[in-house]
Amino acid sequence: GGAAGCVWPYLARRPKLQLSVYTTTRSNLGAESNIDLVLNVEDFDIESKFERTVNVSVPKKTRNNGTLYAYIFLHHAGILPWHDSKQVHIVSPLTTYMVPKPEEVNLLTGESTTQQIEAEKQTNALDEPVSHWRSRLTLNVMVEDFVFDGSSLPADVHRYMKMVQLGKTVHYLPILFIDQLSNRVKDLMVINRSTTELPLTVSYDKISLGKLRFWIHMQDAVYSLQQFGFSEKDADEVKGIFVDTNLYFLALTFFVAAFHLLFDFLAFKNDISFWKKKRSMIGMSTKAVLWRCFSTVVIFLFLLDEQTSLLVLIPAGIGAVIELWKVKKALKMTIKWQGLRPKIQFGTYNDSEKKTEEYDTQAMKYLSYLLYPLCIGGAGYSLLNVKYKSWYSWLINSFVNGVYAFGFLFMLPQLFVNYKMKSVAHLPWKAFTYKAFNTFIDDIFAFIITMPTSHRLACFRDDVVFLVYLYQRWLYPVDKSRVNEYGESYEEKPKKKAHRE
């Protein structure tokens, strides 16, 4: 029995249950026709997790781009599910449409990771979505014996609940749930016309009510992203954050990401205003500006080629545009149109700027002895040993590895210029501080989020350079007669408040 208005868990009666998984091409089950039993767990214990891989025969309809559904039943042991009034079931498509991932080959030998049949490759247009097989099915049953208040059932769980009246009390049948968040793009396989059998890994684990509710909300969020036009790939990135990291990490990640975007924005803003006001290139390493422009553009192209999620891509794109504009300022380029033909003019440098250039060139000379052999060696090595989608992909990858590995070397000319001029008055300190914050946030990021090791190392080497900058800032006193970061010297305008930073 029990108090009126309560909804009791049927599982508390400890029924003997059986788990059966069927496949069918029909989206609604009439009777037991056209249906295949692929897995049957007879004495199913909701407390113990398991994982089993079964071979599923793929009907002709599915091979011709049709959908195959999995019906998962939880029912009383020894009774067929459609004869059991207290069965619960859930349906999930085992196929999905998407554009196949481009194949990666060794560019010199032409050998690929999967030796596909040539004829079949011709029939498949590259950008055409094809049927893919979901090779994983992750099931959960909510195991807490929780008694709900019938008048205020939580809406999220309610849609997964099935009620039965037993005597005078209402019970809810076991809550069966498919974890779509663990459906990852990496587990998908292209369905070829010739495939008759495909593997399916069914894994089961119990779930608590709290986690179930959280998971339902996350799944809804990912689903609505896809409705907004995020691709399966983008949605997959988001799923990855949830599935591959634990909850505290997750909260930290969101917190960190929000700050990261904020500081990105502030750094962009200050960078732009600093360069807008800049009239002179004294003490600024032009080579460093050129290099930074090259590297941000390369990193952007690399992220584009890797099809990274938009969260990373957009700031990278904005950064690349700003860097291009800075090069125009640094080289003092002006574009004059003569009819339809643009004519580019370069401004002239004065003496102190020429002095800066000299130090700059000197620093670069020492660096190049180290740099070029390493870059060329690395590119050659990867061409021989690593598989790529295309030559362009290899080129971008080689550049990016160069950028990551030697990027910090290009910050060194600026340190050298500072050291020679015994001054740091010419640097955009405000933008710099924001960038520094970002660098430290990047370090946290590097530990939280899965990313290439090269990217991780790149985050830490920035810290070292920044610390040297700080040391120089402390070392060299502010010289009031010198031109500061805004291109003003304090002697010219004594009315101004001293040292505005």
PDB file of C-alpha atoms in Angstrom, residues 78-360:
ATOM      1  CA  GLY A  78       9.923 -15.714 -19.734  1.00  0.00           C
ATOM      2  CA  ILE A  79       7.141 -13.643 -21.386  1.00  0.00           C
ATOM      3  CA  LEU A  80       7.429 -12.222 -24.904  1.00  0.00           C
ATOM      4  CA  PRO A  81       7.472  -8.418 -24.678  1.00  0.00           C
ATOM      5  CA  TRP A  82       4.260  -7.957 -26.693  1.00  0.00           C
ATOM      6  CA  HIS A  83       2.412 -10.301 -24.345  1.00  0.00           C
ATOM      7  CA  ASP A  84       3.598  -8.427 -21.281  1.00  0.00           C
ATOM      8  CA  SER A  85       1.412  -5.540 -20.137  1.00  0.00           C
ATOM      9  CA  LYS A  86       4.149  -4.207 -17.857  1.00  0.00           C
ATOM     10  CA  GLN A  87       6.928  -4.013 -20.441  1.00  0.00           C
ATOM     11  CA  VAL A  88       8.742  -0.757 -21.120  1.00  0.00           C
ATOM     12  CA  HIS A  89      10.515  -0.084 -24.378  1.00  0.00           C
ATOM     13  CA  ILE A  90      12.484   2.603 -26.119  1.00  0.00           C
ATOM     14  CA  VAL A  91      13.339   3.055 -29.797  1.00  0.00           C
ATOM     15  CA  SER A  92      16.575   4.301 -31.281  1.00  0.00           C
ATOM     16  CA  PRO A  93      17.723   4.555 -34.910  1.00  0.00           C
ATOM     17  CA  LEU A  94      20.932   2.623 -35.536  1.00  0.00           C
ATOM     18  CA  THR A  95      21.702   4.617 -38.675  1.00  0.00           C
ATOM     19  CA  THR A  96      22.310   8.286 -39.354  1.00  0.00           C
ATOM     20  CA  TYR A  97      23.059  10.425 -42.379  1.00  0.00           C
ATOM     21  CA  MET A  98      26.232  12.421 -42.654  1.00  0.00           C
ATOM     22  CA  VAL A  99      29.002  13.401 -45.039  1.00  0.00           C
ATOM     23  CA  PRO A 100      31.778  10.797 -44.714  1.00  0.00           C
ATOM     24  CA  LYS A 101      35.126  11.870 -43.261  1.00  0.00           C
ATOM     25  CA  PRO A 102      37.711  12.351 -46.034  1.00  0.00           C
ATOM     26  CA  GLU A 103      40.204   9.533 -46.280  1.00  0.00           C
ATOM     27  CA  GLU A 104      43.755  10.091 -45.109  1.00  0.00           C
ATOM     28  CA  VAL A 105      46.620   8.743 -47.209  1.00  0.00           C
ATOM     29  CA  ASN A 106      50.387   8.774 -47.138  1.00  0.00           C
ATOM     30  CA  LEU A 107      50.999  11.428 -49.793  1.00  0.00           C
ATOM     31  CA  LEU A 108      54.166   9.797 -51.139  1.00  0.00           C
ATOM     32  CA  THR A 109      53.095   6.157 -51.387  1.00  0.00           C
ATOM     33  CA  GLY A 110      49.357   6.763 -51.740  1.00  0.00           C
ATOM     34  CA  GLU A 111      48.658   4.102 -49.141  1.00  0.00           C
ATOM     35  CA  SER A 112      45.529   4.755 -47.095  1.00  0.00           C
ATOM     36  CA  THR A 113      44.353   3.619 -43.670  1.00  0.00           C
ATOM     37  CA  THR A 114      41.448   1.611 -45.060  1.00  0.00           C
ATOM     38  CA  GLN A 115      42.003  -0.214 -48.320  1.00  0.00           C
ATOM     39  CA  GLN A 116      38.591   0.472 -49.824  1.00  0.00           C
ATOM     40  CA  ILE A 117      37.398  -1.029 -53.070  1.00  0.00           C
ATOM     41  CA  GLU A 118      38.246   1.439 -55.840  1.00  0.00           C
ATOM     42  CA  ALA A 119      34.976   1.027 -57.705  1.00  0.00           C
ATOM     43  CA  GLU A 120      33.024   1.953 -54.650  1.00  0.00           C
ATOM     44  CA  LYS A 121      35.022   5.112 -54.118  1.00  0.00           C
ATOM     45  CA  GLN A 122      33.998   6.368 -57.544  1.00  0.00           C
ATOM     46  CA  THR A 123      30.278   5.954 -56.874  1.00  0.00           C
ATOM     47  CA  ASN A 124      30.467   8.054 -53.726  1.00  0.00           C
ATOM     48  CA  ALA A 125      30.483  11.779 -54.366  1.00  0.00           C
ATOM     49  CA  LEU A 126      32.606  13.275 -51.607  1.00  0.00           C
ATOM     50  CA  ASP A 127      30.208  15.771 -50.103  1.00  0.00           C
ATOM     51  CA  GLU A 128      27.112  13.642 -50.332  1.00  0.00           C
ATOM     52  CA  PRO A 129      25.644  12.442 -47.024  1.00  0.00           C
ATOM     53  CA  VAL A 130      25.501   8.653 -46.782  1.00  0.00           C
ATOM     54  CA  SER A 131      24.110   6.197 -44.251  1.00  0.00           C
ATOM     55  CA  HIS A 132      26.383   5.553 -41.286  1.00  0.00           C
ATOM     56  CA  TRP A 133      26.060   2.809 -38.710  1.00  0.00           C
ATOM     57  CA  ARG A 134      25.972   3.653 -35.009  1.00  0.00           C
ATOM     58  CA  SER A 135      28.136   0.929 -33.553  1.00  0.00           C
ATOM     59  CA  ARG A 136      27.305   1.693 -29.898  1.00  0.00           C
ATOM     60  CA  LEU A 137      24.100   1.533 -27.916  1.00  0.00           C
ATOM     61  CA  THR A 138      24.339   2.716 -24.306  1.00  0.00           C
ATOM     62  CA  LEU A 139      21.427   1.854 -22.029  1.00  0.00           C
ATOM     63  CA  ASN A 140      20.604   3.017 -18.519  1.00  0.00           C
ATOM     64  CA  VAL A 141      17.925   2.109 -16.000  1.00  0.00           C
ATOM     65  CA  MET A 142      17.132   4.478 -13.139  1.00  0.00           C
ATOM     66  CA  VAL A 143      17.689   2.313 -10.052  1.00  0.00           C
ATOM     67  CA  GLU A 144      16.774   4.567  -7.132  1.00  0.00           C
ATOM     68  CA  ASP A 145      13.601   3.468  -5.326  1.00  0.00           C
ATOM     69  CA  PHE A 146      12.265   6.984  -5.416  1.00  0.00           C
ATOM     70  CA  VAL A 147       8.647   7.692  -4.460  1.00  0.00           C
ATOM     71  CA  PHE A 148       7.253  10.583  -6.518  1.00  0.00           C
ATOM     72  CA  ASP A 149       4.486  12.922  -5.516  1.00  0.00           C
ATOM     73  CA  GLY A 150       1.765  12.253  -8.094  1.00  0.00           C
ATOM     74  CA  SER A 151       0.562  15.854  -8.142  1.00  0.00           C
ATOM     75  CA  SER A 152       3.962  17.327  -9.017  1.00  0.00           C
ATOM     76  CA  LEU A 153       5.948  14.946 -11.175  1.00  0.00           C
ATOM     77  CA  PRO A 154       9.120  16.512 -12.634  1.00  0.00           C
ATOM     78  CA  ALA A 155       8.380  17.188 -16.314  1.00  0.00           C
ATOM     79  CA  ASP A 156      11.762  16.003 -17.583  1.00  0.00           C
ATOM     80  CA  VAL A 157      11.466  12.512 -16.072  1.00  0.00           C
ATOM     81  CA  HIS A 158       7.720  12.328 -16.595  1.00  0.00           C
ATOM     82  CA  ARG A 159       8.017  11.766 -20.321  1.00  0.00           C
ATOM     83  CA  TYR A 160      10.162   8.692 -19.646  1.00  0.00           C
ATOM     84  CA  MET A 161       7.707   7.252 -17.115  1.00  0.00           C
ATOM     85  CA  LYS A 162       5.028   4.667 -17.720  1.00  0.00           C
ATOM     86  CA  MET A 163       2.437   4.194 -14.948  1.00  0.00           C
ATOM     87  CA  VAL A 164       0.467   1.113 -13.964  1.00  0.00           C
ATOM     88  CA  GLN A 165      -2.267   0.719 -11.407  1.00  0.00           C
ATOM     89  CA  LEU A 166      -1.614  -2.181  -9.043  1.00  0.00           C
ATOM     90  CA  GLY A 167      -4.457  -2.682  -6.577  1.00  0.00           C
ATOM     91  CA  LYS A 168      -4.995   0.708  -4.979  1.00  0.00           C
ATOM     92  CA  THR A 169      -1.606   2.220  -5.693  1.00  0.00           C
ATOM     93  CA  VAL A 170      -0.011   3.692  -8.811  1.00  0.00           C
ATOM     94  CA  HIS A 171       3.441   2.425  -9.696  1.00  0.00           C
ATOM     95  CA  TYR A 172       5.852   3.649 -12.303  1.00  0.00           C
ATOM     96  CA  LEU A 173       7.572   0.974 -14.368  1.00  0.00           C
ATOM     97  CA  PRO A 174      11.382   0.911 -14.635  1.00  0.00           C
ATOM     98  CA  ILE A 175      12.720   4.040 -16.388  1.00  0.00           C
ATOM     99  CA  LEU A 176      14.723   2.922 -19.405  1.00  0.00           C
ATOM    100  CA  PHE A 177      16.953   5.491 -21.016  1.00  0.00           C
ATOM    101  CA  ILE A 178      19.262   5.553 -24.036  1.00  0.00           C
ATOM    102  CA  ASP A 179      22.340   7.650 -23.494  1.00  0.00           C
ATOM    103  CA  GLN A 180      22.608   9.560 -26.789  1.00  0.00           C
ATOM    104  CA  LEU A 181      25.514  11.621 -25.467  1.00  0.00           C
ATOM    105  CA  SER A 182      27.796   8.640 -25.821  1.00  0.00           C
ATOM    106  CA  ASN A 183      26.851   8.312 -29.496  1.00  0.00           C
ATOM    107  CA  ARG A 184      30.028   9.799 -30.879  1.00  0.00           C
ATOM    108  CA  VAL A 185      31.066  10.505 -34.454  1.00  0.00           C
ATOM    109  CA  LYS A 186      34.175   8.352 -33.986  1.00  0.00           C
ATOM    110  CA  ASP A 187      31.945   5.286 -33.478  1.00  0.00           C
ATOM    111  CA  LEU A 188      30.173   5.689 -36.833  1.00  0.00           C
ATOM    112  CA  MET A 189      30.885   3.406 -39.798  1.00  0.00           C
ATOM    113  CA  VAL A 190      29.884   3.973 -43.414  1.00  0.00           C
ATOM    114  CA  ILE A 191      27.360   1.359 -44.573  1.00  0.00           C
ATOM    115  CA  ASN A 192      28.514  -0.109 -47.886  1.00  0.00           C
ATOM    116  CA  ARG A 193      26.126  -1.742 -50.353  1.00  0.00           C
ATOM    117  CA  SER A 194      27.931  -5.037 -49.870  1.00  0.00           C
ATOM    118  CA  THR A 195      27.793  -5.188 -46.045  1.00  0.00           C
ATOM    119  CA  THR A 196      25.381  -7.789 -44.710  1.00  0.00           C
ATOM    120  CA  GLU A 197      26.479  -7.796 -41.062  1.00  0.00           C
ATOM    121  CA  LEU A 198      27.677  -5.036 -38.762  1.00  0.00           C
ATOM    122  CA  PRO A 199      28.847  -5.118 -35.127  1.00  0.00           C
ATOM    123  CA  LEU A 200      26.804  -3.435 -32.399  1.00  0.00           C
ATOM    124  CA  THR A 201      28.170  -2.920 -28.895  1.00  0.00           C
ATOM    125  CA  VAL A 202      25.415  -2.797 -26.299  1.00  0.00           C
ATOM    126  CA  SER A 203      26.531  -1.507 -22.923  1.00  0.00           C
ATOM    127  CA  TYR A 204      24.443  -1.103 -19.808  1.00  0.00           C
ATOM    128  CA  ASP A 205      24.926   0.775 -16.565  1.00  0.00           C
ATOM    129  CA  LYS A 206      22.603   1.849 -13.755  1.00  0.00           C
ATOM    130  CA  ILE A 207      21.927   5.578 -13.320  1.00  0.00           C
ATOM    131  CA  SER A 208      20.770   7.724 -10.395  1.00  0.00           C
ATOM    132  CA  LEU A 209      17.766  10.012 -10.594  1.00  0.00           C
ATOM    133  CA  GLY A 210      19.925  13.154 -10.375  1.00  0.00           C
ATOM    134  CA  LYS A 211      22.219  12.094 -13.189  1.00  0.00           C
ATOM    135  CA  LEU A 212      19.270  10.967 -15.280  1.00  0.00           C
ATOM    136  CA  ARG A 213      17.679  14.409 -15.019  1.00  0.00           C
ATOM    137  CA  PHE A 214      20.969  16.155 -15.802  1.00  0.00           C
ATOM    138  CA  TRP A 215      21.546  13.878 -18.796  1.00  0.00           C
ATOM    139  CA  ILE A 216      18.015  14.515 -20.144  1.00  0.00           C
ATOM    140  CA  HIS A 217      18.665  18.273 -20.050  1.00  0.00           C
ATOM    141  CA  MET A 218      22.052  17.913 -21.734  1.00  0.00           C
ATOM    142  CA  GLN A 219      20.555  15.761 -24.462  1.00  0.00           C
ATOM    143  CA  ASP A 220      17.840  18.340 -25.078  1.00  0.00           C
ATOM    144  CA  ALA A 221      20.515  21.037 -25.288  1.00  0.00           C
ATOM    145  CA  VAL A 222      22.555  19.107 -27.850  1.00  0.00           C
ATOM    146  CA  TYR A 223      19.384  18.307 -29.797  1.00  0.00           C
ATOM    147  CA  SER A 224      18.391  21.975 -29.953  1.00  0.00           C
ATOM    148  CA  LEU A 225      21.904  22.873 -31.160  1.00  0.00           C
ATOM    149  CA  GLN A 226      21.327  20.535 -34.081  1.00  0.00           C
ATOM    150  CA  GLN A 227      17.943  22.164 -34.747  1.00  0.00           C
ATOM    151  CA  PHE A 228      19.787  25.497 -34.928  1.00  0.00           C
ATOM    152  CA  GLY A 229      21.918  24.114 -37.726  1.00  0.00           C
ATOM    153  CA  PHE A 230      25.004  22.911 -35.866  1.00  0.00           C
ATOM    154  CA  SER A 231      26.425  19.956 -37.754  1.00  0.00           C
ATOM    155  CA  GLU A 232      26.735  16.478 -36.248  1.00  0.00           C
ATOM    156  CA  LYS A 233      30.445  17.280 -35.881  1.00  0.00           C
ATOM    157  CA  ASP A 234      29.833  20.425 -33.795  1.00  0.00           C
ATOM    158  CA  ALA A 235      27.242  18.674 -31.655  1.00  0.00           C
ATOM    159  CA  ASP A 236      29.802  15.909 -31.176  1.00  0.00           C
ATOM    160  CA  GLU A 237      32.344  18.400 -29.780  1.00  0.00           C
ATOM    161  CA  VAL A 238      29.766  19.522 -27.236  1.00  0.00           C
ATOM    162  CA  LYS A 239      28.940  15.913 -26.332  1.00  0.00           C
ATOM    163  CA  GLY A 240      32.648  15.285 -25.887  1.00  0.00           C
ATOM    164  CA  ILE A 241      32.861  17.929 -23.191  1.00  0.00           C
ATOM    165  CA  PHE A 242      30.040  16.248 -21.252  1.00  0.00           C
ATOM    166  CA  VAL A 243      31.040  12.644 -21.702  1.00  0.00           C
ATOM    167  CA  ASP A 244      34.822  12.807 -21.444  1.00  0.00           C
ATOM    168  CA  THR A 245      35.069  15.042 -18.389  1.00  0.00           C
ATOM    169  CA  ASN A 246      33.493  14.926 -14.959  1.00  0.00           C
ATOM    170  CA  LEU A 247      30.960  17.425 -13.631  1.00  0.00           C
ATOM    171  CA  TYR A 248      33.213  19.685 -11.552  1.00  0.00           C
ATOM    172  CA  PHE A 249      35.560  19.926 -14.467  1.00  0.00           C
ATOM    173  CA  LEU A 250      32.599  20.788 -16.635  1.00  0.00           C
ATOM    174  CA  ALA A 251      31.522  23.693 -14.441  1.00  0.00           C
ATOM    175  CA  LEU A 252      35.114  24.918 -14.359  1.00  0.00           C
ATOM    176  CA  THR A 253      35.325  24.638 -18.148  1.00  0.00           C
ATOM    177  CA  PHE A 254      32.246  26.800 -18.688  1.00  0.00           C
ATOM    178  CA  PHE A 255      33.512  29.349 -16.204  1.00  0.00           C
ATOM    179  CA  VAL A 256      36.942  29.432 -17.805  1.00  0.00           C
ATOM    180  CA  ALA A 257      35.520  29.598 -21.338  1.00  0.00           C
ATOM    181  CA  ALA A 258      33.363  32.594 -20.450  1.00  0.00           C
ATOM    182  CA  PHE A 259      36.363  34.450 -19.033  1.00  0.00           C
ATOM    183  CA  HIS A 260      38.434  33.442 -22.002  1.00  0.00           C
ATOM    184  CA  LEU A 261      35.972  35.003 -24.438  1.00  0.00           C
ATOM    185  CA  LEU A 262      35.765  38.144 -22.328  1.00  0.00           C
ATOM    186  CA  PHE A 263      39.537  38.623 -22.216  1.00  0.00           C
ATOM    187  CA  ASP A 264      39.795  37.756 -25.915  1.00  0.00           C
ATOM    188  CA  PHE A 265      37.379  40.557 -26.615  1.00  0.00           C
ATOM    189  CA  LEU A 266      39.166  43.060 -24.344  1.00  0.00           C
ATOM    190  CA  ALA A 267      42.539  42.166 -25.842  1.00  0.00           C
ATOM    191  CA  PHE A 268      41.156  42.607 -29.380  1.00  0.00           C
ATOM    192  CA  LYS A 269      39.612  45.945 -28.409  1.00  0.00           C
ATOM    193  CA  ASN A 270      42.747  47.329 -26.797  1.00  0.00           C
ATOM    194  CA  ASP A 271      44.984  45.989 -29.512  1.00  0.00           C
ATOM    195  CA  ILE A 272      42.927  47.834 -32.106  1.00  0.00           C
ATOM    196  CA  SER A 273      42.866  51.124 -30.196  1.00  0.00           C
ATOM    197  CA  PHE A 274      46.621  50.913 -29.510  1.00  0.00           C
ATOM    198  CA  TRP A 275      47.465  50.357 -33.161  1.00  0.00           C
ATOM    199  CA  LYS A 276      44.999  52.995 -34.328  1.00  0.00           C
ATOM    200  CA  LYS A 277      46.805  55.673 -32.307  1.00  0.00           C
ATOM    201  CA  LYS A 278      50.254  54.441 -33.252  1.00  0.00           C
ATOM    202  CA  ARG A 279      52.260  56.836 -35.399  1.00  0.00           C
ATOM    203  CA  SER A 280      55.744  55.466 -34.997  1.00  0.00           C
ATOM    204  CA  MET A 281      57.358  52.042 -35.091  1.00  0.00           C
ATOM    205  CA  ILE A 282      60.144  52.879 -32.608  1.00  0.00           C
ATOM    206  CA  GLY A 283      60.893  49.895 -30.432  1.00  0.00           C
ATOM    207  CA  MET A 284      58.335  47.686 -32.179  1.00  0.00           C
ATOM    208  CA  SER A 285      59.701  44.593 -33.867  1.00  0.00           C
ATOM    209  CA  THR A 286      58.236  44.599 -37.391  1.00  0.00           C
ATOM    210  CA  LYS A 287      59.408  41.039 -37.927  1.00  0.00           C
ATOM    211  CA  ALA A 288      57.430  39.991 -34.858  1.00  0.00           C
ATOM    212  CA  VAL A 289      54.321  41.678 -36.264  1.00  0.00           C
ATOM    213  CA  LEU A 290      54.767  40.004 -39.659  1.00  0.00           C
ATOM    214  CA  TRP A 291      55.383  36.651 -38.009  1.00  0.00           C
ATOM    215  CA  ARG A 292      52.376  36.996 -35.747  1.00  0.00           C
ATOM    216  CA  CYS A 293      50.220  37.764 -38.743  1.00  0.00           C
ATOM    217  CA  PHE A 294      51.536  34.729 -40.614  1.00  0.00           C
ATOM    218  CA  SER A 295      51.065  32.456 -37.608  1.00  0.00           C
ATOM    219  CA  THR A 296      47.502  33.532 -36.751  1.00  0.00           C
ATOM    220  CA  VAL A 297      46.451  33.071 -40.375  1.00  0.00           C
ATOM    221  CA  VAL A 298      48.094  29.628 -40.484  1.00  0.00           C
ATOM    222  CA  ILE A 299      46.496  28.571 -37.203  1.00  0.00           C
ATOM    223  CA  PHE A 300      43.111  29.740 -38.502  1.00  0.00           C
ATOM    224  CA  LEU A 301      43.543  27.731 -41.728  1.00  0.00           C
ATOM    225  CA  PHE A 302      44.667  24.719 -39.706  1.00  0.00           C
ATOM    226  CA  LEU A 303      41.605  24.877 -37.443  1.00  0.00           C
ATOM    227  CA  LEU A 304      39.448  25.251 -40.549  1.00  0.00           C
ATOM    228  CA  ASP A 305      41.091  22.215 -42.162  1.00  0.00           C
ATOM    229  CA  GLU A 306      40.623  20.177 -38.975  1.00  0.00           C
ATOM    230  CA  GLN A 307      36.958  21.310 -38.895  1.00  0.00           C
ATOM    231  CA  THR A 308      37.267  22.466 -35.286  1.00  0.00           C
ATOM    232  CA  SER A 309      34.142  23.647 -33.503  1.00  0.00           C
ATOM    233  CA  LEU A 310      32.931  27.204 -34.035  1.00  0.00           C
ATOM    234  CA  LEU A 311      33.797  28.184 -30.447  1.00  0.00           C
ATOM    235  CA  VAL A 312      37.481  28.017 -31.327  1.00  0.00           C
ATOM    236  CA  LEU A 313      37.230  29.017 -34.966  1.00  0.00           C
ATOM    237  CA  ILE A 314      35.514  32.401 -34.664  1.00  0.00           C
ATOM    238  CA  PRO A 315      37.988  34.076 -32.244  1.00  0.00           C
ATOM    239  CA  ALA A 316      40.823  32.686 -34.386  1.00  0.00           C
ATOM    240  CA  GLY A 317      39.259  34.255 -37.500  1.00  0.00           C
ATOM    241  CA  ILE A 318      38.829  37.646 -35.831  1.00  0.00           C
ATOM    242  CA  GLY A 319      42.426  37.489 -34.597  1.00  0.00           C
ATOM    243  CA  ALA A 320      43.714  36.769 -38.103  1.00  0.00           C
ATOM    244  CA  VAL A 321      41.866  39.780 -39.560  1.00  0.00           C
ATOM    245  CA  ILE A 322      43.256  42.115 -36.855  1.00  0.00           C
ATOM    246  CA  GLU A 323      46.804  40.848 -37.451  1.00  0.00           C
ATOM    247  CA  LEU A 324      46.513  41.510 -41.202  1.00  0.00           C
ATOM    248  CA  TRP A 325      45.453  45.061 -40.460  1.00  0.00           C
ATOM    249  CA  LYS A 326      48.411  45.506 -38.065  1.00  0.00           C
ATOM    250  CA  VAL A 327      50.851  44.485 -40.799  1.00  0.00           C
ATOM    251  CA  LYS A 328      49.416  47.239 -42.967  1.00  0.00           C
ATOM    252  CA  LYS A 329      50.114  49.697 -40.130  1.00  0.00           C
ATOM    253  CA  ALA A 330      53.564  48.323 -39.295  1.00  0.00           C
ATOM    254  CA  LEU A 331      54.805  48.477 -42.882  1.00  0.00           C
ATOM    255  CA  LYS A 332      53.137  51.892 -43.219  1.00  0.00           C
ATOM    256  CA  MET A 333      51.305  50.698 -46.297  1.00  0.00           C
ATOM    257  CA  THR A 334      48.914  53.024 -48.056  1.00  0.00           C
ATOM    258  CA  ILE A 335      46.871  51.886 -51.010  1.00  0.00           C
ATOM    259  CA  LYS A 336      46.133  54.458 -53.695  1.00  0.00           C
ATOM    260  CA  TRP A 337      43.802  53.546 -56.540  1.00  0.00           C
ATOM    261  CA  GLN A 338      44.793  54.633 -60.025  1.00  0.00           C
ATOM    262  CA  GLY A 339      41.653  53.860 -61.940  1.00  0.00           C
ATOM    263  CA  LEU A 340      41.202  50.140 -61.371  1.00  0.00           C
ATOM    264  CA  ARG A 341      44.809  49.401 -60.504  1.00  0.00           C
ATOM    265  CA  PRO A 342      45.769  49.594 -56.824  1.00  0.00           C
ATOM    266  CA  LYS A 343      49.195  51.070 -56.068  1.00  0.00           C
ATOM    267  CA  ILE A 344      50.764  50.183 -52.732  1.00  0.00           C
ATOM    268  CA  GLN A 345      53.099  52.687 -51.122  1.00  0.00           C
ATOM    269  CA  PHE A 346      55.359  52.024 -48.163  1.00  0.00           C
ATOM    270  CA  GLY A 347      56.086  54.830 -45.705  1.00  0.00           C
ATOM    271  CA  THR A 348      59.610  55.797 -44.723  1.00  0.00           C
ATOM    272  CA  TYR A 349      61.256  55.019 -41.423  1.00  0.00           C
ATOM    273  CA  ASN A 350      63.040  57.671 -39.344  1.00  0.00           C
ATOM    274  CA  ASP A 351      66.398  57.130 -37.591  1.00  0.00           C
ATOM    275  CA  SER A 352      65.244  55.641 -34.303  1.00  0.00           C
ATOM    276  CA  GLU A 353      62.895  53.323 -36.202  1.00  0.00           C
ATOM    277  CA  LYS A 354      65.824  52.240 -38.377  1.00  0.00           C
ATOM    278  CA  LYS A 355      67.790  51.519 -35.213  1.00  0.00           C
ATOM    279  CA  THR A 356      64.941  49.277 -34.018  1.00  0.00           C
ATOM    280  CA  GLU A 357      64.895  47.534 -37.399  1.00  0.00           C
ATOM    281  CA  GLU A 358      68.630  46.870 -37.101  1.00  0.00           C
ATOM    282  CA  TYR A 359      68.293  45.133 -33.733  1.00  0.00           C
ATOM    283  CA  ASP A 360      65.304  43.293 -35.092  1.00  0.00           C
TER     284      ASP A 360
END
